[in-house]
GROMACS .gro file of N, CA and C in nm:
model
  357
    1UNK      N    1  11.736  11.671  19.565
    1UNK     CA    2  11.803  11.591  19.668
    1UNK      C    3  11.773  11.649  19.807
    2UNK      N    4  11.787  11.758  19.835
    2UNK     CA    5  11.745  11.813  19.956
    2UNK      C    6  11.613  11.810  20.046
    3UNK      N    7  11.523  11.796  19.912
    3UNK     CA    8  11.379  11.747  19.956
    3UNK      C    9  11.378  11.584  20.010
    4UNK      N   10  11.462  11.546  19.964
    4UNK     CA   11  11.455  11.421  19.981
    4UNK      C   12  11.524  11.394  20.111
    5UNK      N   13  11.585  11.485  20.148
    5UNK     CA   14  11.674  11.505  20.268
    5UNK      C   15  11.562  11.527  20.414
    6UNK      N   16  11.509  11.599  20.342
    6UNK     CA   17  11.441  11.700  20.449
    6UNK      C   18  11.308  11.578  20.470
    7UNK      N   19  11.280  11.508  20.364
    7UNK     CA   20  11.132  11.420  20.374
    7UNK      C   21  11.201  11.278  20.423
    8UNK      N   22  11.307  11.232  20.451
    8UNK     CA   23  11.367  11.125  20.503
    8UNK      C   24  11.395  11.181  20.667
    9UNK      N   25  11.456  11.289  20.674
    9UNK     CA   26  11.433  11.319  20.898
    9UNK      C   27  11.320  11.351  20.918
   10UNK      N   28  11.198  11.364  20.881
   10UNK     CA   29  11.085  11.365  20.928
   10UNK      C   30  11.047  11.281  20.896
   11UNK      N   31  11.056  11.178  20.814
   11UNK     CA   32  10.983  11.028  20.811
   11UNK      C   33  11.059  10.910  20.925
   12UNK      N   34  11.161  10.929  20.905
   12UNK     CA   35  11.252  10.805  20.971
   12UNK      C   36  11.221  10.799  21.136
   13UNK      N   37  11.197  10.906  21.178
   13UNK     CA   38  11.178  10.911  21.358
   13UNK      C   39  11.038  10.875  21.374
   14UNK      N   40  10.911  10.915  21.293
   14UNK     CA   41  10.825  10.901  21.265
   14UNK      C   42  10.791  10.742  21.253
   15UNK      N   43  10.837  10.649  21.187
   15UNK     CA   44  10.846  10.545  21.161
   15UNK      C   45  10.884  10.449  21.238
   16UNK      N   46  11.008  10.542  21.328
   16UNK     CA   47  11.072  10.409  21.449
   16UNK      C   48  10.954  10.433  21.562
   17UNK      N   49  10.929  10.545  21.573
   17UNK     CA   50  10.795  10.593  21.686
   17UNK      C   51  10.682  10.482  21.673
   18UNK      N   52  10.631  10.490  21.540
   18UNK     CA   53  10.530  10.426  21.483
   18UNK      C   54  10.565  10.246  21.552
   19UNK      N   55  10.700  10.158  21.491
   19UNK     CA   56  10.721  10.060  21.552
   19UNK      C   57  10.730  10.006  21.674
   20UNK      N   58  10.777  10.124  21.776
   20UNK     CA   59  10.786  10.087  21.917
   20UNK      C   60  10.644  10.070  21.969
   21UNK      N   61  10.549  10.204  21.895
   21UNK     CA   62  10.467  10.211  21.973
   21UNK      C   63  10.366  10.080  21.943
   22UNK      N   64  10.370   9.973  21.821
   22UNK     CA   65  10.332   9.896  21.811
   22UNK      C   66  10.368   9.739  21.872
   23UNK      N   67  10.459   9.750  21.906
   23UNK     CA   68  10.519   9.633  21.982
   23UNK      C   69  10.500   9.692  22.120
   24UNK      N   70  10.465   9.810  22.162
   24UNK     CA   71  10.407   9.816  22.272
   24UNK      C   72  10.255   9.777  22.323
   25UNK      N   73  10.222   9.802  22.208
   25UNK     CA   74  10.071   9.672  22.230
   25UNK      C   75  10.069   9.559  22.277
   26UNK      N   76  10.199   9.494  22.296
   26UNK     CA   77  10.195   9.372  22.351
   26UNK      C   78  10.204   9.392  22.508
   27UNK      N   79  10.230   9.488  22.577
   27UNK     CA   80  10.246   9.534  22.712
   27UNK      C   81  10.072   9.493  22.761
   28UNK      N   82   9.958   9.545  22.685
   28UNK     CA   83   9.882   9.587  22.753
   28UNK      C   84   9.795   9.417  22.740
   29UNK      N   85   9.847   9.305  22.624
   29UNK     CA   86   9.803   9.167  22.648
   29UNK      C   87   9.871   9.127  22.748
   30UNK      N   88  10.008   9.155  22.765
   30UNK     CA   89  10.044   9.068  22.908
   30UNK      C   90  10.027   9.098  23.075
   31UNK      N   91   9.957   9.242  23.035
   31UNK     CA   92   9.880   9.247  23.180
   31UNK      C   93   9.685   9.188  23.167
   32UNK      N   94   9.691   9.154  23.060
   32UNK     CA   95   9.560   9.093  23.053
   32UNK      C   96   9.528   8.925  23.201
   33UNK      N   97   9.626   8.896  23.174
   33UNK     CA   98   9.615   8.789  23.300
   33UNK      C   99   9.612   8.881  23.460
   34UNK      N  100   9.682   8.949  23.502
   34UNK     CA  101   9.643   9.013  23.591
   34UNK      C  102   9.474   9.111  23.606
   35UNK      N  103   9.456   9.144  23.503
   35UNK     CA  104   9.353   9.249  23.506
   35UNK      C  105   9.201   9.098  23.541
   36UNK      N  106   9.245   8.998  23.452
   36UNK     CA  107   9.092   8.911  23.507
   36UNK      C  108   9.117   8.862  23.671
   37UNK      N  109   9.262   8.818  23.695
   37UNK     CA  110   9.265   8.821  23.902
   37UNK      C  111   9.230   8.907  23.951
   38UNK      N  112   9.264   9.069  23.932
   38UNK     CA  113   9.196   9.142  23.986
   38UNK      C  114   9.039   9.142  23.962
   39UNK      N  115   9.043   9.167  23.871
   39UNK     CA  116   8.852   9.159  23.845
   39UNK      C  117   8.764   9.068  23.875
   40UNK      N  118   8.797   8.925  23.870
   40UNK     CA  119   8.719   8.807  23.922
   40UNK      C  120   8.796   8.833  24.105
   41UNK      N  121   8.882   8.888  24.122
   41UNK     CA  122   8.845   8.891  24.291
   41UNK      C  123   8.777   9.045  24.344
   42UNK      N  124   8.751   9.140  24.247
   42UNK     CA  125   8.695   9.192  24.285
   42UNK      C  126   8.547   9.168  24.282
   43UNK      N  127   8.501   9.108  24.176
   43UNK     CA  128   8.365   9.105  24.203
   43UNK      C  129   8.298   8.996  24.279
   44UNK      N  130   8.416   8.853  24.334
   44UNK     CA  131   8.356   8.799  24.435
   44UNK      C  132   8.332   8.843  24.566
   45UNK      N  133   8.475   8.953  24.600
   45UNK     CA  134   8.456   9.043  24.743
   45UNK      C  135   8.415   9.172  24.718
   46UNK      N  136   8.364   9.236  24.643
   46UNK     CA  137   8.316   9.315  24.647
   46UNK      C  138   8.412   9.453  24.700
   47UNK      N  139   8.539   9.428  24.657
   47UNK     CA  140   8.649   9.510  24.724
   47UNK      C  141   8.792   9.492  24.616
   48UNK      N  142   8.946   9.549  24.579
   48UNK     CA  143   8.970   9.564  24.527
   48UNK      C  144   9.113   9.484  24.565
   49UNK      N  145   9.188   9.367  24.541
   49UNK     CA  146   9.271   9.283  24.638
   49UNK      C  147   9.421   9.397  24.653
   50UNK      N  148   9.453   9.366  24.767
   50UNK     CA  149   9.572   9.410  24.800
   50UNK      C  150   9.690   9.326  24.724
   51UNK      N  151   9.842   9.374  24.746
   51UNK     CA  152   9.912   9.268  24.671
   51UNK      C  153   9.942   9.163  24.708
   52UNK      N  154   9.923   9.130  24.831
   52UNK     CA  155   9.939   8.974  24.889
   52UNK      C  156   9.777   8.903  24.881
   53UNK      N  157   9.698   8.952  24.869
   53UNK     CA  158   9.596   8.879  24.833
   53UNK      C  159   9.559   8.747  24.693
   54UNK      N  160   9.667   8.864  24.638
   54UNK     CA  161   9.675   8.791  24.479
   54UNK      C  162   9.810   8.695  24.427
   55UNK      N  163   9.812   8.665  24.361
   55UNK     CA  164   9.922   8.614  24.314
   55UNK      C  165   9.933   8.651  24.157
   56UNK      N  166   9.997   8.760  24.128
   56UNK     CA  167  10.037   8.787  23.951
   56UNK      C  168  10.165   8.734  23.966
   57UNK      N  169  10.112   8.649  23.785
   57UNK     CA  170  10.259   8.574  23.763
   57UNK      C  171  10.357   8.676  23.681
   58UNK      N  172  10.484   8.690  23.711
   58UNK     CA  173  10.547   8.769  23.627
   58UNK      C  174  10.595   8.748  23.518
   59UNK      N  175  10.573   8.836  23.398
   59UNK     CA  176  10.586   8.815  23.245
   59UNK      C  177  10.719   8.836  23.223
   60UNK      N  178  10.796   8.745  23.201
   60UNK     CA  179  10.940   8.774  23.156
   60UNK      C  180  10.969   8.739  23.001
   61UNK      N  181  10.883   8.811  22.906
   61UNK     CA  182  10.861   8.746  22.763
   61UNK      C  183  10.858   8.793  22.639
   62UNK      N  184  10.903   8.836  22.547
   62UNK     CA  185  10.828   8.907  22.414
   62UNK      C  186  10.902   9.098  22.443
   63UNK      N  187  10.802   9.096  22.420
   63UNK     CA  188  10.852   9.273  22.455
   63UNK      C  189  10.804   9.290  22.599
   64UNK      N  190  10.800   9.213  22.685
   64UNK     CA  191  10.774   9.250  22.832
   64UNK      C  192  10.888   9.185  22.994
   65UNK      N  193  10.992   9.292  22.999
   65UNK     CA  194  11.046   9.232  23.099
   65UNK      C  195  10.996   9.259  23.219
   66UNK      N  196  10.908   9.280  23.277
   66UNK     CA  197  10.870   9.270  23.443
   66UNK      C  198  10.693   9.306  23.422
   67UNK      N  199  10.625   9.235  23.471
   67UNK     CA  200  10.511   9.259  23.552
   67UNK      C  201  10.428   9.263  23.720
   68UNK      N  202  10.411   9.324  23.761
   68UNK     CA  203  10.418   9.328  23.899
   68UNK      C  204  10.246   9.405  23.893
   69UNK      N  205  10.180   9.356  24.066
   69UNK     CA  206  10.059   9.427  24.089
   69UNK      C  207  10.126   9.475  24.265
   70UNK      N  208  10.186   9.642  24.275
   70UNK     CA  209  10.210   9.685  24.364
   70UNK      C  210  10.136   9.759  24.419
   71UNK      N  211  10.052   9.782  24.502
   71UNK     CA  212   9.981   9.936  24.511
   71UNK      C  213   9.900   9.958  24.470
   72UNK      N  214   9.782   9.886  24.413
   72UNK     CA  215   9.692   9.901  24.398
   72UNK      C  216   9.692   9.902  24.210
   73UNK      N  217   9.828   9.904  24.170
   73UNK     CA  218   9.794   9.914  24.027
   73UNK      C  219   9.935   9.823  23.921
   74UNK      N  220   9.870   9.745  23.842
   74UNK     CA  221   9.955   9.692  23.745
   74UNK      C  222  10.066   9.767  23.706
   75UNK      N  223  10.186   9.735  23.722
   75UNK     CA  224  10.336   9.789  23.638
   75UNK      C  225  10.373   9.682  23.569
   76UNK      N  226  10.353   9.703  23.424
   76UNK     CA  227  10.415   9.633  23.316
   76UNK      C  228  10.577   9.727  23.281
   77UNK      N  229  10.643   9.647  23.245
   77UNK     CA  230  10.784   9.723  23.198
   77UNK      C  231  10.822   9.663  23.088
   78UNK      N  232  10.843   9.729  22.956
   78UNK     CA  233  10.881   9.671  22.863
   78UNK      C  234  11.016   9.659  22.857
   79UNK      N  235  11.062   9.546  22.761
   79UNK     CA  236  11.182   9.509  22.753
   79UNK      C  237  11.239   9.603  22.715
   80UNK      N  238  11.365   9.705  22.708
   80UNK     CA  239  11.411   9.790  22.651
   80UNK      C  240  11.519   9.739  22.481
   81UNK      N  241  11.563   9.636  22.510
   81UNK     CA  242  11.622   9.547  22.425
   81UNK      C  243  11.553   9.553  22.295
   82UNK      N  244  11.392   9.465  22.328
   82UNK     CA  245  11.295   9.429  22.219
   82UNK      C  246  11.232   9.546  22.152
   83UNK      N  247  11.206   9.656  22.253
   83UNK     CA  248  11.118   9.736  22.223
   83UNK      C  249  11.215   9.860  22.164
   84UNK      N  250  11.296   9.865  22.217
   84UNK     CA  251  11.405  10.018  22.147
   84UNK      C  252  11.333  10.114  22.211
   85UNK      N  253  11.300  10.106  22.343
   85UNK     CA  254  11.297  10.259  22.376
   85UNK      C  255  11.269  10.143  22.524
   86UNK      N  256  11.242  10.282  22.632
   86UNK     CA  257  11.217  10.230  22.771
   86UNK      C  258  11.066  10.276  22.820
   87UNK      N  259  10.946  10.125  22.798
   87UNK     CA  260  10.802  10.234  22.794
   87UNK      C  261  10.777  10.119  22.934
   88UNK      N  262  10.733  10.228  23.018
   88UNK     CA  263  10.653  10.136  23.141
   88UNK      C  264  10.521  10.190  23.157
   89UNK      N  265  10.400  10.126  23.184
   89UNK     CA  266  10.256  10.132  23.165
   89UNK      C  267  10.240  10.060  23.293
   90UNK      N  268  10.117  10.174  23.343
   90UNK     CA  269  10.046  10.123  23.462
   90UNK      C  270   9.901  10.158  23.434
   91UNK      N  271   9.798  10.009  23.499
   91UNK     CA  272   9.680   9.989  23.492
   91UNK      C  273   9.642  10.002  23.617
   92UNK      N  274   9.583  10.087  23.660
   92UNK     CA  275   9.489  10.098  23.773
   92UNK      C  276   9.368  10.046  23.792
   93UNK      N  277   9.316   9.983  23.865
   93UNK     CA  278   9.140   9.910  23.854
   93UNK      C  279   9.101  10.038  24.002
   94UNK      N  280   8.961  10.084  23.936
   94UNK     CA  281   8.876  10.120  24.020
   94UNK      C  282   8.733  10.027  24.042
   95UNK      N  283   8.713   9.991  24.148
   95UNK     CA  284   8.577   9.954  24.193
   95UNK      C  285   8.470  10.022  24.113
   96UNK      N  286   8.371   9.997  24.043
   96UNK     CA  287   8.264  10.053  24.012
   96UNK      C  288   8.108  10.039  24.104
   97UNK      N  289   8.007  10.134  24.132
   97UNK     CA  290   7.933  10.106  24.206
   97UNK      C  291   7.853  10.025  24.168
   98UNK      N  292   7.828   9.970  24.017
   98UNK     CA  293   7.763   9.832  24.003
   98UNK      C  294   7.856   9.699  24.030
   99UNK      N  295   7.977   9.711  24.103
   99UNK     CA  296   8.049   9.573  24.118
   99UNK      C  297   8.147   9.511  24.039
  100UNK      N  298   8.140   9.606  23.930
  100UNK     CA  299   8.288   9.551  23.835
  100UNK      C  300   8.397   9.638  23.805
  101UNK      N  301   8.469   9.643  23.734
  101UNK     CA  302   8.592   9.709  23.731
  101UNK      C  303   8.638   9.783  23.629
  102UNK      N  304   8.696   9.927  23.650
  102UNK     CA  305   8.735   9.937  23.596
  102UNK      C  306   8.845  10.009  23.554
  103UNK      N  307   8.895  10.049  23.451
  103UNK     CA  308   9.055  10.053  23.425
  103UNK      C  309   9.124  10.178  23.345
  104UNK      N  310   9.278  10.190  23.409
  104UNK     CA  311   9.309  10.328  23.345
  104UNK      C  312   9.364  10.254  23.347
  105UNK      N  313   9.481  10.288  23.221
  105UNK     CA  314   9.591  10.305  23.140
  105UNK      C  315   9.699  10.439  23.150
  106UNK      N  316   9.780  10.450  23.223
  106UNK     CA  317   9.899  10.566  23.199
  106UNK      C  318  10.006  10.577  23.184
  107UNK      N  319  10.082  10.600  23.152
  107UNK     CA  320  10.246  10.577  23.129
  107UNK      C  321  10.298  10.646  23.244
  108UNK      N  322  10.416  10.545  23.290
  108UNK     CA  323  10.523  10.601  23.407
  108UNK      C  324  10.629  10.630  23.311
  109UNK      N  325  10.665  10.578  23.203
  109UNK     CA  326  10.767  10.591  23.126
  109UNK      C  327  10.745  10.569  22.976
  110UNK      N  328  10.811  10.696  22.849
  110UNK     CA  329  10.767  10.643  22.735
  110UNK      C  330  10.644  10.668  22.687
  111UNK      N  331  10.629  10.802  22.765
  111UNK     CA  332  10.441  10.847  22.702
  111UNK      C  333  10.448  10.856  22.557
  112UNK      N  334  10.511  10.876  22.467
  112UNK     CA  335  10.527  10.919  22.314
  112UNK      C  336  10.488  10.773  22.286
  113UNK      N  337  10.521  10.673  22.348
  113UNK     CA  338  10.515  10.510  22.267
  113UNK      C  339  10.396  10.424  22.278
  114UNK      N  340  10.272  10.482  22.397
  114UNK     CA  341  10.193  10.421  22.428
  114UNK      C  342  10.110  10.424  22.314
  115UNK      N  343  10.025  10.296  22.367
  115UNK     CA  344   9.966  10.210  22.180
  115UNK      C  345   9.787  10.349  22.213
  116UNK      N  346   9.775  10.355  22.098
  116UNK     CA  347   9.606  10.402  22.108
  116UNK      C  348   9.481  10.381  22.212
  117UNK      N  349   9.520  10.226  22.253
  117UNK     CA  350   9.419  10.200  22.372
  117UNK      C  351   9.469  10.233  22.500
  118UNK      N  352   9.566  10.322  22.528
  118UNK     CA  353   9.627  10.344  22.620
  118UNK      C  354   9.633  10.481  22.663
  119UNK      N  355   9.595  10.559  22.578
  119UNK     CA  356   9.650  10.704  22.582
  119UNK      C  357   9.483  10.794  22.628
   0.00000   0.00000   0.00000
């Protein structure tokens, strides 16, 4: 019984980890609409848009309550509700010297939950 004790608190946290961090995958599709505005306006100007340049629509949906492009870089915020934990992810676009874009992934919040393509 004790083994069974001891192999149930190391599985169970393990497991909820495992779930968040999979419904956090949905963070990084709903900045997918922002990442092609930025990128199709970067490679028509040849420059990287400010936030009034653009218009990102905000995701209020699924496991994602807020999306915003402030500062040069995507803030997705996950729902805390849906997701059971509080994970916020920011995408940065850098200019590349052939003209297209490209992208980091980092956590402002919730580094333990970020999905594989993120980390």
């Amino acid at each position: 019984i004790a083994i069974i004790g001891i192999l149930a608190a190391v599985a169970l946290p393990a497991y909820q980890d495992y779930t968040i961090r999979a419904k956090a995958s949905e963070l990084i599709l709903a900045g997918s609409t922002a990442k092609n505005l930025i990128s199709e306006y970067a490679i028509i100007k040849s420059a990287l848009p400010t936030a009034s340049a653009i218009t990102v629509q905000n995701v209020n949906a699924g496991m994602t309550q807020s999306l915003a492009y402030t500062n040069g870089t995507v803030r997705i915020t996950g729902s805390r509700v849906a997701l059971g934990a509080t994970v916020v992810m920011l995408l940065t676009p850098t200019l590349n010297a052939s003209g297209g874009v490209g992208w980091t992934c980092t956590a402002a919040q919730g580094t333990r939950y970020m999905p594989g393509s993120c980390q």
